[in-house]
Amino acid sequence: MSRPLVVSIPHRLGKDEAVRRLQSGLSRAASSIPVLKVDEERWDGDRMVFRVRALGQAASGHVDVAEDHVRVEVVLPWLLQRFAEAAQAAIRSRGQLLLTKKS
């Protein structure tokens, strides 16, 4: 099994507002990336567990929401490992946009 890709995104929203914004965020973000499909998105309190598919490969992970940051952990299949740096940058930029723009 490969090492998980971890991204931490700071925010100033508080836990409840961050969860509220993220609850619709994954599907919305995926719709703007043609090669990404959300297979599962399940919330359990402040944690979202997800499974996505890109380029025919499945990746899974979870998002933990804290008062001042969001921690995203994704396990990429070996075929997508070569895109890990780009995926990390995309997760960070889309997460920051979602957690900082005015709602």
Tab-separated table of C-alpha atoms in Angstrom, residues 3-51:
chain	number	residue	atom	x	y	z
A	3	ARG	CA	1.898	6.246	1.582
A	4	PRO	CA	-1.114	8.580	1.883
A	5	LEU	CA	-1.040	12.059	0.427
A	6	VAL	CA	-1.798	14.544	3.224
A	7	VAL	CA	-2.852	18.173	2.820
A	8	SER	CA	-3.585	20.539	5.685
A	9	ILE	CA	-5.617	23.652	4.873
A	10	PRO	CA	-5.882	26.399	7.510
A	11	HIS	CA	-9.128	28.340	7.919
A	12	ARG	CA	-10.772	30.858	10.254
A	13	LEU	CA	-14.352	29.680	9.923
A	14	GLY	CA	-14.758	27.501	12.967
A	15	LYS	CA	-15.626	23.826	12.703
A	16	ASP	CA	-19.384	24.136	12.010
A	17	GLU	CA	-19.054	26.591	9.119
A	18	ALA	CA	-16.168	24.648	7.585
A	19	VAL	CA	-18.234	21.426	7.687
A	20	ARG	CA	-21.212	23.235	6.154
A	21	ARG	CA	-19.108	24.496	3.250
A	22	LEU	CA	-17.396	21.165	2.688
A	23	GLN	CA	-20.620	19.153	2.671
A	24	SER	CA	-21.358	20.342	-0.847
A	25	GLY	CA	-17.759	21.008	-1.810
A	26	LEU	CA	-16.482	17.618	-3.019
A	27	SER	CA	-19.237	17.035	-5.557
A	28	ARG	CA	-19.016	20.641	-6.760
A	29	ALA	CA	-15.239	20.432	-7.110
A	30	ALA	CA	-15.465	17.117	-8.923
A	31	SER	CA	-17.956	18.541	-11.421
A	32	SER	CA	-15.351	21.107	-12.488
A	33	ILE	CA	-12.738	18.388	-13.150
A	34	PRO	CA	-13.913	16.244	-16.077
A	35	VAL	CA	-11.742	13.202	-15.239
A	36	LEU	CA	-12.873	13.038	-11.584
A	37	LYS	CA	-15.965	11.137	-10.456
A	38	VAL	CA	-17.178	10.865	-6.847
A	39	ASP	CA	-18.123	7.253	-6.020
A	40	GLU	CA	-18.816	7.792	-2.308
A	41	GLU	CA	-19.090	10.742	0.078
A	42	ARG	CA	-20.174	9.911	3.627
A	43	TRP	CA	-20.113	12.200	6.660
A	44	ASP	CA	-19.689	10.948	10.221
A	45	GLY	CA	-19.615	13.991	12.479
A	46	ASP	CA	-16.592	16.106	11.535
A	47	ARG	CA	-15.118	13.458	9.214
A	48	MET	CA	-15.980	12.858	5.592
A	49	VAL	CA	-14.968	9.533	4.063
A	50	PHE	CA	-14.781	9.509	0.292
A	51	ARG	CA	-13.942	7.413	-2.735
